[in-house]
mmCIF file of C-alpha atoms and ligand atoms in Angstrom:
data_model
loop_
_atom_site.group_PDB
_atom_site.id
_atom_site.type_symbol
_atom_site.label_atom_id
_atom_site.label_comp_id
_atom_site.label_asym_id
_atom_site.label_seq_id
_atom_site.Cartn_x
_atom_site.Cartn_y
_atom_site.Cartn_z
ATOM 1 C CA UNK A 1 15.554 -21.678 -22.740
ATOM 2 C CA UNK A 2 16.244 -23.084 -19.350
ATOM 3 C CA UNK A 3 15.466 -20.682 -15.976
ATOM 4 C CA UNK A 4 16.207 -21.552 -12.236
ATOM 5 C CA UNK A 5 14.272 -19.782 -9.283
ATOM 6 C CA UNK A 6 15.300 -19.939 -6.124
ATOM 7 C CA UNK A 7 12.508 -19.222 -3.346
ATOM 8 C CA UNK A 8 9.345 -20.881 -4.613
ATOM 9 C CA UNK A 9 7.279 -18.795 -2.608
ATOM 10 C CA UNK A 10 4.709 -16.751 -3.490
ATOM 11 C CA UNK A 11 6.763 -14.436 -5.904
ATOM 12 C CA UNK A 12 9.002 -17.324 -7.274
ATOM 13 C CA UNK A 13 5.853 -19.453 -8.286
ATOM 14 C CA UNK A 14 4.002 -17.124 -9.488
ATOM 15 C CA UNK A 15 7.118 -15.971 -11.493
ATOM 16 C CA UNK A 16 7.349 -19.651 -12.783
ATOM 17 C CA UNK A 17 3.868 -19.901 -14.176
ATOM 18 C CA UNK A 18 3.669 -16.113 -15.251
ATOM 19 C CA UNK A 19 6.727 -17.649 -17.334
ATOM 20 C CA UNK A 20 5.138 -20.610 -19.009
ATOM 21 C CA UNK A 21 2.178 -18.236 -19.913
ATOM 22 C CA UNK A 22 4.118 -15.986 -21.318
ATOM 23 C CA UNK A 23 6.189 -19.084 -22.902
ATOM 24 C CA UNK A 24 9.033 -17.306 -22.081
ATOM 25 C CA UNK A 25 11.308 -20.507 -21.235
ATOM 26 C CA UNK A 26 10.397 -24.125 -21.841
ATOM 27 C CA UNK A 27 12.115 -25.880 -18.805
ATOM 28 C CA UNK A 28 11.568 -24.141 -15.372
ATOM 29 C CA UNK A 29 13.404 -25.846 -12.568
ATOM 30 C CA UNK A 30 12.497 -24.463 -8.503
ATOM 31 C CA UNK A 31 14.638 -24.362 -5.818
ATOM 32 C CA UNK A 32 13.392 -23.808 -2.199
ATOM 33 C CA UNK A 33 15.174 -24.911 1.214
ATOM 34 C CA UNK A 34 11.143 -25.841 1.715
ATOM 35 C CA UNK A 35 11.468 -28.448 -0.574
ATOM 36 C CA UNK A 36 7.832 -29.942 0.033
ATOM 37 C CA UNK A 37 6.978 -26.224 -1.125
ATOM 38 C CA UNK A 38 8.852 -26.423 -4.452
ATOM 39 C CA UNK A 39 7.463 -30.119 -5.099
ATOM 40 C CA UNK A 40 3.941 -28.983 -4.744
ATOM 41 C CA UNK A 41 3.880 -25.895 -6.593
ATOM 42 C CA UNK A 42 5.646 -27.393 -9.234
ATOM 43 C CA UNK A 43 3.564 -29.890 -9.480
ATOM 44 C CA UNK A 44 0.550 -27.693 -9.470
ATOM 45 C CA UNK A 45 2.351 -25.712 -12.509
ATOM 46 C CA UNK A 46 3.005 -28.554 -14.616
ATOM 47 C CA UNK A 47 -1.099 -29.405 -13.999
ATOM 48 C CA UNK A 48 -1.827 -25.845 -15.925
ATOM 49 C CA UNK A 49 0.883 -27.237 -18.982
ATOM 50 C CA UNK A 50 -1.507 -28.974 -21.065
ATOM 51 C CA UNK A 51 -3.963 -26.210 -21.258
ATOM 52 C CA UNK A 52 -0.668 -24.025 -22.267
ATOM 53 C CA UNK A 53 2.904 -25.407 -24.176
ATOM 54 C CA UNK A 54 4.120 -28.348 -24.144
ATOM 55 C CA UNK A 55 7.194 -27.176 -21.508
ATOM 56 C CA UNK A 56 8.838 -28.730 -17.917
ATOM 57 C CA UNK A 57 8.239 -27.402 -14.665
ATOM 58 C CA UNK A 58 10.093 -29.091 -11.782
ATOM 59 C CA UNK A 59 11.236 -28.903 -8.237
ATOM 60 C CA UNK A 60 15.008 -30.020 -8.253
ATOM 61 C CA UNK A 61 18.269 -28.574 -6.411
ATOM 62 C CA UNK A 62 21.302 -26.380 -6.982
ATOM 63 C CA UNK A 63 23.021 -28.548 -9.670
ATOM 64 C CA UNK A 64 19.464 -28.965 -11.676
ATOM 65 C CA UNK A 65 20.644 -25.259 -12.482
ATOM 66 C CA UNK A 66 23.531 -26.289 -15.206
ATOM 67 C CA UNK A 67 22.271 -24.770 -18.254
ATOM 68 C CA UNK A 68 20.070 -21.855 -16.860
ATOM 69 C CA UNK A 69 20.229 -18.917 -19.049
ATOM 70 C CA UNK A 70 18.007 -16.809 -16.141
ATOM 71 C CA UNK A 71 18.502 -17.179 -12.710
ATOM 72 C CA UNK A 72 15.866 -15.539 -10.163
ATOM 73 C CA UNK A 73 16.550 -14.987 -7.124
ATOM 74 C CA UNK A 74 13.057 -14.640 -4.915
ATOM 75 C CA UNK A 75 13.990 -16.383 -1.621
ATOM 76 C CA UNK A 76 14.059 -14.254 1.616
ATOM 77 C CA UNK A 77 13.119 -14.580 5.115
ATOM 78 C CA UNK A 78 10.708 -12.687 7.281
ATOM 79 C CA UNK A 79 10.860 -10.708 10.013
ATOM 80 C CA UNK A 80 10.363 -12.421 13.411
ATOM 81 C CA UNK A 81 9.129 -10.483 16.014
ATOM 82 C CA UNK A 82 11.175 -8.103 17.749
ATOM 83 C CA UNK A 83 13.739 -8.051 14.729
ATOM 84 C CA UNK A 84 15.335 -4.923 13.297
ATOM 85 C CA UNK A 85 15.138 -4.306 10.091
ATOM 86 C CA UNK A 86 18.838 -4.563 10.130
ATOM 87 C CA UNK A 87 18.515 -8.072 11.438
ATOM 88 C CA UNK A 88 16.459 -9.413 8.891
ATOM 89 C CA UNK A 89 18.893 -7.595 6.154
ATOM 90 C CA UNK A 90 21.528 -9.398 7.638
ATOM 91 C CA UNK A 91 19.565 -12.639 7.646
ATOM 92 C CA UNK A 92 18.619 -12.027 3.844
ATOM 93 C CA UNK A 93 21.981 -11.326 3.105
ATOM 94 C CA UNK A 94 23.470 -14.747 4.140
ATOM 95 C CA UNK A 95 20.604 -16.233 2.096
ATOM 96 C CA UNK A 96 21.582 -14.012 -0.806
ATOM 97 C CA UNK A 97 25.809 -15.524 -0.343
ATOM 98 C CA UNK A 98 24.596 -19.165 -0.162
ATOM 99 C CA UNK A 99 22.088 -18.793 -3.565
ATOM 100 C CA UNK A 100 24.617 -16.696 -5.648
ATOM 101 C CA UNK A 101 27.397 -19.072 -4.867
ATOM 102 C CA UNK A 102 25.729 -22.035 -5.600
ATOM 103 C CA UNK A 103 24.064 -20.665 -8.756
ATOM 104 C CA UNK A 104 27.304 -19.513 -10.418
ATOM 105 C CA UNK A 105 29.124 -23.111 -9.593
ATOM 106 C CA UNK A 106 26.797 -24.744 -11.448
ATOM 107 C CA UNK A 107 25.371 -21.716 -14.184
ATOM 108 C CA UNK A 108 28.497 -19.503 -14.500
ATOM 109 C CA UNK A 109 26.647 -17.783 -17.640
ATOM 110 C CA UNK A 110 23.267 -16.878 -16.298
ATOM 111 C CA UNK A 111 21.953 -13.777 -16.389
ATOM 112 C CA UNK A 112 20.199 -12.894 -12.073
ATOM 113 C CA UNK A 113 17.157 -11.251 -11.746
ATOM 114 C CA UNK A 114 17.081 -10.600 -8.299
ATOM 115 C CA UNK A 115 13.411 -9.867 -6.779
ATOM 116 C CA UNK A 116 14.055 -10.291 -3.132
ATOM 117 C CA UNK A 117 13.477 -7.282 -1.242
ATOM 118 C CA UNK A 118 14.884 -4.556 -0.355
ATOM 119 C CA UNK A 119 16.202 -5.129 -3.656
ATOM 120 C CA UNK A 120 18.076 -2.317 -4.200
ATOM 121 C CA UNK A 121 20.295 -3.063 -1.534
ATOM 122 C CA UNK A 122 20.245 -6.868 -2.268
ATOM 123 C CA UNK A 123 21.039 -6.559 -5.725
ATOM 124 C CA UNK A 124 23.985 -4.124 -4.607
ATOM 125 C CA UNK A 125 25.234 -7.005 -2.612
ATOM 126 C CA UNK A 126 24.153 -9.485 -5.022
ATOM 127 C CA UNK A 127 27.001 -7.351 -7.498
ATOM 128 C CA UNK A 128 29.698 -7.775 -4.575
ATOM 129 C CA UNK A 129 28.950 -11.097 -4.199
ATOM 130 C CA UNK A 130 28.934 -12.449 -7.978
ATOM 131 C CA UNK A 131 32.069 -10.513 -8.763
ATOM 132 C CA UNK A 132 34.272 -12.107 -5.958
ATOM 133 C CA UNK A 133 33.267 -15.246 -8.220
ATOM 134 C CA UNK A 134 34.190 -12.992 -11.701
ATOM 135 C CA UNK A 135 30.239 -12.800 -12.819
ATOM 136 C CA UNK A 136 30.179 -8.689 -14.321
ATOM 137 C CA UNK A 137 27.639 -6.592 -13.124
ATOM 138 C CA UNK A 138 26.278 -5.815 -16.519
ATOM 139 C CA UNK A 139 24.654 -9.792 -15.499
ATOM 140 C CA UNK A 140 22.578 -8.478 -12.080
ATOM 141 C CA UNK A 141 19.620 -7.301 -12.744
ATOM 142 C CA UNK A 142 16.905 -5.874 -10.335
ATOM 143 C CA UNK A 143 13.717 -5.844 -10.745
ATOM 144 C CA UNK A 144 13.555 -2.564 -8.977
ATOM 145 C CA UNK A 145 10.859 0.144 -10.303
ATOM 146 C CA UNK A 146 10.024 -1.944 -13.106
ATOM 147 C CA UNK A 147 6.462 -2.699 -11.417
ATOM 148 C CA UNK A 148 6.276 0.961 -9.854
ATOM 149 C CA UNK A 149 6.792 1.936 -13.745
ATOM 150 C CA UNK A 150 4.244 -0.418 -15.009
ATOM 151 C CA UNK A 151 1.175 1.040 -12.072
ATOM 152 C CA UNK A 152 2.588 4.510 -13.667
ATOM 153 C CA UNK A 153 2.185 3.197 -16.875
ATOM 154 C CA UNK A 154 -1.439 1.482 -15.929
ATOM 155 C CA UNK A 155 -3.017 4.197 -14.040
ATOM 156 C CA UNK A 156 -1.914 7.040 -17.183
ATOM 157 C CA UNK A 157 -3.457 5.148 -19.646
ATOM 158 C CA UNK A 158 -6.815 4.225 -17.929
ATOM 159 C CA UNK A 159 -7.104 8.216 -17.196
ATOM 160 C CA UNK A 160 -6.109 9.418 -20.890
ATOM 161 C CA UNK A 161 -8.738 6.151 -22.273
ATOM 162 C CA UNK A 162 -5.319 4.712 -24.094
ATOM 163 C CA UNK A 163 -3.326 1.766 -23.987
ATOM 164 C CA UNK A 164 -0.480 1.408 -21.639
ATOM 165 C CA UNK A 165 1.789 0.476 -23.628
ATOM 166 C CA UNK A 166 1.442 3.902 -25.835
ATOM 167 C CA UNK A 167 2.446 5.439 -22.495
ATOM 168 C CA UNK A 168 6.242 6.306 -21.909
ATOM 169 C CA UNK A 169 6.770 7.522 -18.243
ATOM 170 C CA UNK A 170 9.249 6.205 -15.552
ATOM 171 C CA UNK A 171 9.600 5.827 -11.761
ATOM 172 C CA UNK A 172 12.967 6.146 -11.251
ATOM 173 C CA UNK A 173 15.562 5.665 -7.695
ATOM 174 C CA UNK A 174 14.490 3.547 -4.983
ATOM 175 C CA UNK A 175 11.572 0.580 -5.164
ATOM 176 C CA UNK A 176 10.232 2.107 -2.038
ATOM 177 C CA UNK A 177 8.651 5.416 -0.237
ATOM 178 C CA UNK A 178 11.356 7.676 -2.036
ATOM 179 C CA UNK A 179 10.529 6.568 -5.437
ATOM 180 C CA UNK A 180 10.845 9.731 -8.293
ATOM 181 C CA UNK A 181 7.926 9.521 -10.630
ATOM 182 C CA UNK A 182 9.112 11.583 -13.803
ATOM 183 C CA UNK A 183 6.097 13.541 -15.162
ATOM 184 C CA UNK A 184 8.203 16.452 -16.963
ATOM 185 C CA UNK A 185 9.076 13.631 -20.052
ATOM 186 C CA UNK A 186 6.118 11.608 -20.156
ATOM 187 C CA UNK A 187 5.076 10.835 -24.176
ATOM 188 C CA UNK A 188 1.846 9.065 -25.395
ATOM 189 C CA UNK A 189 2.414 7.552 -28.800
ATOM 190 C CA UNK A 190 5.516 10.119 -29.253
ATOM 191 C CA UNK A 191 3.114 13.023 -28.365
ATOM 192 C CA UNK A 192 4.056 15.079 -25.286
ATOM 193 C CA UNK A 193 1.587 14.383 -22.350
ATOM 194 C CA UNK A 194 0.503 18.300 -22.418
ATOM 195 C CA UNK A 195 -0.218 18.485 -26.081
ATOM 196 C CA UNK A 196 -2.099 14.800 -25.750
ATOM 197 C CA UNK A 197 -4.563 16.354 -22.509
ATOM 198 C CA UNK A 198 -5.211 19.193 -25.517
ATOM 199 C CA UNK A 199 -5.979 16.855 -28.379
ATOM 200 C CA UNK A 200 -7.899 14.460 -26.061
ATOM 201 C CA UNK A 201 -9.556 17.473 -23.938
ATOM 202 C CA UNK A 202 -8.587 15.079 -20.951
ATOM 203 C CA UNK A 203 -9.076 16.898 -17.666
ATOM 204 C CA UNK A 204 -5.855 17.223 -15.774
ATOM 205 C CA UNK A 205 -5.050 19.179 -12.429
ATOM 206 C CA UNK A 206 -2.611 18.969 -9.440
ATOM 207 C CA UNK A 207 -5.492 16.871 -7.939
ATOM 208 C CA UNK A 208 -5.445 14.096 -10.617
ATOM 209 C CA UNK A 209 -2.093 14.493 -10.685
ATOM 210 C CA UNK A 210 -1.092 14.124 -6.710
ATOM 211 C CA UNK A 211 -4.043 10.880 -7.311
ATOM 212 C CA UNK A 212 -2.213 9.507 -9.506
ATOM 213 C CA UNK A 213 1.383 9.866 -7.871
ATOM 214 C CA UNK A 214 0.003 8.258 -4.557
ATOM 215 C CA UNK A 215 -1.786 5.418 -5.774
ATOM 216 C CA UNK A 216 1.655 4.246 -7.343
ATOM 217 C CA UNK A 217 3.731 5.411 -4.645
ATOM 218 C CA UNK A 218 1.401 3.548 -2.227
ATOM 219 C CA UNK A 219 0.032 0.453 -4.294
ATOM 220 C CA UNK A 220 2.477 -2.294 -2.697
ATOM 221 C CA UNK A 221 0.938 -0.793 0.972
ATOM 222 C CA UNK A 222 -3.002 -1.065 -0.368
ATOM 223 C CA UNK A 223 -2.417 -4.302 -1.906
ATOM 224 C CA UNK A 224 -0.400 -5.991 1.532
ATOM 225 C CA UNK A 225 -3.236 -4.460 3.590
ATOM 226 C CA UNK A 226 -6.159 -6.147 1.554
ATOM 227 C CA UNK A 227 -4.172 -9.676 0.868
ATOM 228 C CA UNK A 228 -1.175 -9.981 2.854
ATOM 229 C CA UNK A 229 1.513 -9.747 -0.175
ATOM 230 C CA UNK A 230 2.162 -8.665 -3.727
ATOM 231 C CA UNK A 231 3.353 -11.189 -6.017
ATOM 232 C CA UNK A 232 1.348 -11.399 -9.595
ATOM 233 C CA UNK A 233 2.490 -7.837 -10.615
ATOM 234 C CA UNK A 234 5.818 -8.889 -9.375
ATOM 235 C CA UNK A 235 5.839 -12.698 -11.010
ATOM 236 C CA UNK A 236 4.479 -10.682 -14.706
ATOM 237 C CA UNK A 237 7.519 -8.374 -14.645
ATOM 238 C CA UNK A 238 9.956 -11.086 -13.534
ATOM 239 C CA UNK A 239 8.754 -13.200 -16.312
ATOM 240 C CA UNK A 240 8.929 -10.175 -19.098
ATOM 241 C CA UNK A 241 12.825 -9.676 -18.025
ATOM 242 C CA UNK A 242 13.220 -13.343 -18.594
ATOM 243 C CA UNK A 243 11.274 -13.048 -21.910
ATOM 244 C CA UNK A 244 13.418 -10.107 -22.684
ATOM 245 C CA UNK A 245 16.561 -11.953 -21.830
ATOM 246 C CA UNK A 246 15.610 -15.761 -23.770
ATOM 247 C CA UNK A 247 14.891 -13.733 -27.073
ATOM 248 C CA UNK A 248 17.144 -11.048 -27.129
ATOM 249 C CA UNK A 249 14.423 -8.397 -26.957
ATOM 250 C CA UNK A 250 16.258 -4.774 -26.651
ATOM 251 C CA UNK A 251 13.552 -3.301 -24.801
ATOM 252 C CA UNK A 252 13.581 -0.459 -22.218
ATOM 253 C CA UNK A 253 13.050 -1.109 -18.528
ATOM 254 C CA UNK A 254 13.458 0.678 -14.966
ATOM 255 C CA UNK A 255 15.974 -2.138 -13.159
ATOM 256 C CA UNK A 256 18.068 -1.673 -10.381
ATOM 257 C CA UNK A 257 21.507 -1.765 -11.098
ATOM 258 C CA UNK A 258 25.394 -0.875 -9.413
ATOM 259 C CA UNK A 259 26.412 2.254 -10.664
ATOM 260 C CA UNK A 260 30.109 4.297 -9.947
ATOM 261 C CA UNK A 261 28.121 7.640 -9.448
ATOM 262 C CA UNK A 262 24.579 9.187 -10.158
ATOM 263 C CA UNK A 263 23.571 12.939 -9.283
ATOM 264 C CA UNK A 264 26.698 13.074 -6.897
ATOM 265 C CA UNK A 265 26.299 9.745 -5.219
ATOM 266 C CA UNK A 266 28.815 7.192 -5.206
ATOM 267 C CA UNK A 267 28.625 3.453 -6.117
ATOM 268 C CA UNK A 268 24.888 2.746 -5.261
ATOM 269 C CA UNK A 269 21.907 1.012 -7.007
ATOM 270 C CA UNK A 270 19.021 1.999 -8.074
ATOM 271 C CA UNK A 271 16.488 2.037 -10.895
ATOM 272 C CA UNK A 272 17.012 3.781 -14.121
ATOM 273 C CA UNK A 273 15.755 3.130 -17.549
ATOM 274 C CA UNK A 274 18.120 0.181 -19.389
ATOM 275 C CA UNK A 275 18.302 -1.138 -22.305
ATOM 276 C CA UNK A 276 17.607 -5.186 -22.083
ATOM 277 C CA UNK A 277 19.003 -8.005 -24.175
ATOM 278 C CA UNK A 278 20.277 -11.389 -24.334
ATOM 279 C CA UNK A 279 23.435 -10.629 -22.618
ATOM 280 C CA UNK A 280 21.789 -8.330 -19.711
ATOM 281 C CA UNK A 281 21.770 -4.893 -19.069
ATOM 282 C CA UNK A 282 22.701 -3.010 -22.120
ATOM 283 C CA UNK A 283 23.190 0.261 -20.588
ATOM 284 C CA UNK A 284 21.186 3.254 -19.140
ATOM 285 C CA UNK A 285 18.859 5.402 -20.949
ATOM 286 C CA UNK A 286 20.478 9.327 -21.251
ATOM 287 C CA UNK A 287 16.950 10.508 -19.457
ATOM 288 C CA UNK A 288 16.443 14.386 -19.088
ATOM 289 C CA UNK A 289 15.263 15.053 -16.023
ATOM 290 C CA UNK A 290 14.412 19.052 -14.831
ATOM 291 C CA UNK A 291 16.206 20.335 -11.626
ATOM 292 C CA UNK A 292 13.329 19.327 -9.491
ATOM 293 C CA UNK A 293 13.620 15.465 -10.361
ATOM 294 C CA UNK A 294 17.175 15.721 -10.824
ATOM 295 C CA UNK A 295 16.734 16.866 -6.672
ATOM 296 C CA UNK A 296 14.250 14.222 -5.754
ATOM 297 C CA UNK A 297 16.075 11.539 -7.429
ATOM 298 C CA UNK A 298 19.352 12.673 -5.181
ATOM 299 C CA UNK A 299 17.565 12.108 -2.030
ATOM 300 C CA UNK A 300 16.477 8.899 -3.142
ATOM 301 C CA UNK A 301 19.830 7.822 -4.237
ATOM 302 C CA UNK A 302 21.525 9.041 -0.730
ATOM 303 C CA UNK A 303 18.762 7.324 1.121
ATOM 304 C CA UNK A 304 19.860 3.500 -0.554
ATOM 305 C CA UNK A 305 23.496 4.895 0.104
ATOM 306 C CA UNK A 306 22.946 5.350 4.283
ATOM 307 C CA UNK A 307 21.227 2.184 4.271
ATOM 308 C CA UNK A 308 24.296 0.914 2.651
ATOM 309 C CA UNK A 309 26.602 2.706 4.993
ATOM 310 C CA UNK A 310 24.511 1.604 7.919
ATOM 311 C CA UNK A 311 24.658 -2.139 6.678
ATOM 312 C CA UNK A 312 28.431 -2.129 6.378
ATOM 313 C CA UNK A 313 29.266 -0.478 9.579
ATOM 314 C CA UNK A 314 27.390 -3.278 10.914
HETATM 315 P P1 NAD B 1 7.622 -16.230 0.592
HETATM 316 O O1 NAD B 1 7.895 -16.287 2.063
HETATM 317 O O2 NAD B 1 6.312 -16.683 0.077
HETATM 318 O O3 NAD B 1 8.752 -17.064 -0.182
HETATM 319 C C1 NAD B 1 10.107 -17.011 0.140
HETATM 320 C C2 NAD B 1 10.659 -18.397 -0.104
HETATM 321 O O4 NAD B 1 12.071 -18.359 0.069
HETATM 322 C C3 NAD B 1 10.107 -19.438 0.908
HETATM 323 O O5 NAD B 1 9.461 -20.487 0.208
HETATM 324 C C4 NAD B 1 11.373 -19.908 1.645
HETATM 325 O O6 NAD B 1 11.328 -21.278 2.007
HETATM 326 C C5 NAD B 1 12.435 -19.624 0.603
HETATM 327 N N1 NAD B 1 13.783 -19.575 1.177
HETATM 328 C C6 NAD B 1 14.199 -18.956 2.320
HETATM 329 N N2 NAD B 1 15.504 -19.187 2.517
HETATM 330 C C7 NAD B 1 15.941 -19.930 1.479
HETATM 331 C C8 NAD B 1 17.192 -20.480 1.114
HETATM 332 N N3 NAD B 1 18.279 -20.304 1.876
HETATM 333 N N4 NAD B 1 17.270 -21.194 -0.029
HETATM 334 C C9 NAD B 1 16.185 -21.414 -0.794
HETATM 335 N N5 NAD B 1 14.964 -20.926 -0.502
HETATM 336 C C10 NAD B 1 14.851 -20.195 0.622
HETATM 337 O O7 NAD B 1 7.908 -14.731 0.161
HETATM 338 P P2 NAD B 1 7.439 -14.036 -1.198
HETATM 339 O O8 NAD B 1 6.163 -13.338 -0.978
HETATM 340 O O9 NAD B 1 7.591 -15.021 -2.303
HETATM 341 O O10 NAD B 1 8.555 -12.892 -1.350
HETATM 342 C C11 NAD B 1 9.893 -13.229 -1.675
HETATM 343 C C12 NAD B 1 10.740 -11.964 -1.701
HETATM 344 O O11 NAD B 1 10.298 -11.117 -2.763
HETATM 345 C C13 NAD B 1 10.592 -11.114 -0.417
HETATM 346 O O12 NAD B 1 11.855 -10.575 -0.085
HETATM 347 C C14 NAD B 1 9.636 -10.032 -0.818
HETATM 348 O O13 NAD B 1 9.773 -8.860 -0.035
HETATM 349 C C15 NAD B 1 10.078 -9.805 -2.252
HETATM 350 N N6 NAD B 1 9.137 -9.080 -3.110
HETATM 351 C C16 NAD B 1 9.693 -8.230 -3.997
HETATM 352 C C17 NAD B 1 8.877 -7.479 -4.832
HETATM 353 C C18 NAD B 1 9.545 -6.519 -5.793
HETATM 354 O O14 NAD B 1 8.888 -5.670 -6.408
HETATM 355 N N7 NAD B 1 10.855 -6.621 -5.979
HETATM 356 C C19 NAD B 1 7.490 -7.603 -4.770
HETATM 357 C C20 NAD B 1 6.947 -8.505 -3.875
HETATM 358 C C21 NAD B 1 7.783 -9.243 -3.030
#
């Protein structure tokens, strides 16, 4: 299992070696326009090998990507001062043409995983972009609320004393402020949350409750105030996808994808729960969702389509 990453910054190495811990691919080759970036974390990767699997980590370019199964996309640029955030999008964007391109001339079959934010709206391009070259959108992935859905996921299980992964709950919409946390569906070990807080005798109020919600909604925030950046949440749930993807996994995730219409909003992308395999997405999960979330995940879903709008009047 062979997987290109382009941007070997702080989310594309720590994707790499997230990936040969998991041992989810054998043969990892970075690409960054900072090559003397991509040599030395490479190189600092393939230091960690011998303590891990016997697999190749390398710094190469575009045509080092023939025989990539996965594809990440984690390059971006920053904002310079006195940029819009329109600016930078635009700036992103023709970073986002030049790496899809590229990639499918030399990997026509890979699967994209596309981290590089705002990734709902670059992996809505991303979906333009790869089928003016006849790539189907069922093979763009976002990573979208799959980390927001994992600090649900965390944060339920250390209040209830159980293990994450016994926790089904989503965060649904956009990877950003209007995120939709679902709470009316949430299951722990197939038991409904309510009758679990009963058999446990868990406290649980609106306070917990609102606690919970805000420390998800605002982790990424908390996290770039104390360090700077997120990227080993990030670099763990890019290199699940690509474990999903290399062995043909069928498990259930939150990506961002295209869709032709959700709650009354046409062609956007955003994060639902998906079925994950070998070939990519798989399809949507039929989620039941009360009128409430059903309302909240509308404004989210508008809020991706302005910024959409507002990109292509521009
Ligand atoms: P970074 O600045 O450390 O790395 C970006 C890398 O992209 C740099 O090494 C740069 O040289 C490279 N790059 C820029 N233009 C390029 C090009 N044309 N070709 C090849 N490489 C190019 O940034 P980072 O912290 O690694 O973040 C990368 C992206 O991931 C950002 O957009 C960030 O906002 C996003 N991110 C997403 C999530 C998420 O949940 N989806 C979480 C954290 C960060």
């Amino acid at each position: 299992m062979k997987v290109g990453i382009i941007g070997a910054g702080l989310v594309g190495s720590t994707a790499a070696y997230a990936i040969i811990l998991l041992k989810a691919a054998n043969e990892v080759v970075l690409i960054d326009k900072n090559t003397k970036r991509s040599i030395a974390e490479a190189a600092d990767i393939q230091h960690a090998l011998p303590f891990i699997s016997a697999s190749d980590v390398y710094s190469g370019s575009y045509d080092d990507l023939k025989g990539c199964k996965v594809i990440v996309h984690a390059a971006g640029v920053s904002q310079k001062p006195g940029e819009t955030r329109l600016m930078l999008l635009e700036r992103n964007t023709a970073v986002l043409r030049e790496v899809i391109t590229n990639a499918i001339k030399y990997a026509p079959d890979a699967i994209f995983i596309i981290a590089t934010n705002p990734v709902d709206i670059i992996t809505h391009l991303s979906v333009g972009f790869a089928s003016e070259l006849g790539v189907p959108r069922e093979r763009i992935i976002g990573t979208g609320t799959t980390l927001d859905t994992a600090r649900f996921r965390a944060l339920l299980g250390r209040h209830f004393g159980v293990d994450p992964h016994h926790v089904h709950g989503y965060v649904v919409g956009e990877h950003g402020d209007s995120e939709v946390l679902i709470w009316s569906n949430i299951d722990v070990g197939g038991v409904a949350l309510i009758d679990f807080i009963k058999f446990r005798k868990v406290e649980f109020n609106t306070d917990i409750k609102d606690e919970i919600e805000n420390s998800v909604r605002n982790a990424a925030y908390k996290i770039i105030e104390g360090k700077g950046s997120t990227y080993y949440g990030i670099g763990a749930a890019i290199a699940r996808l690509v474990e999903i993807i290399g062995r043909d996994n069928r498990a259930i995730l939150t990506i961002s994808t295209r869709v032709k219409e959700i709650v009354g909003v046409k062609d956007v992308t955003l994060s639902l729960p998906h079925l994950i395999g070998g070939e990519g997405d798989l399809g949507v999960l039929p989620l039941k969702l009360i009128e409430k979330e059903k309302i909240l995940l509308e404004t989210s879903a508008r809020i991706i389509r302005n910024k959409l709008d507002e990109y292509d009047r521009n």
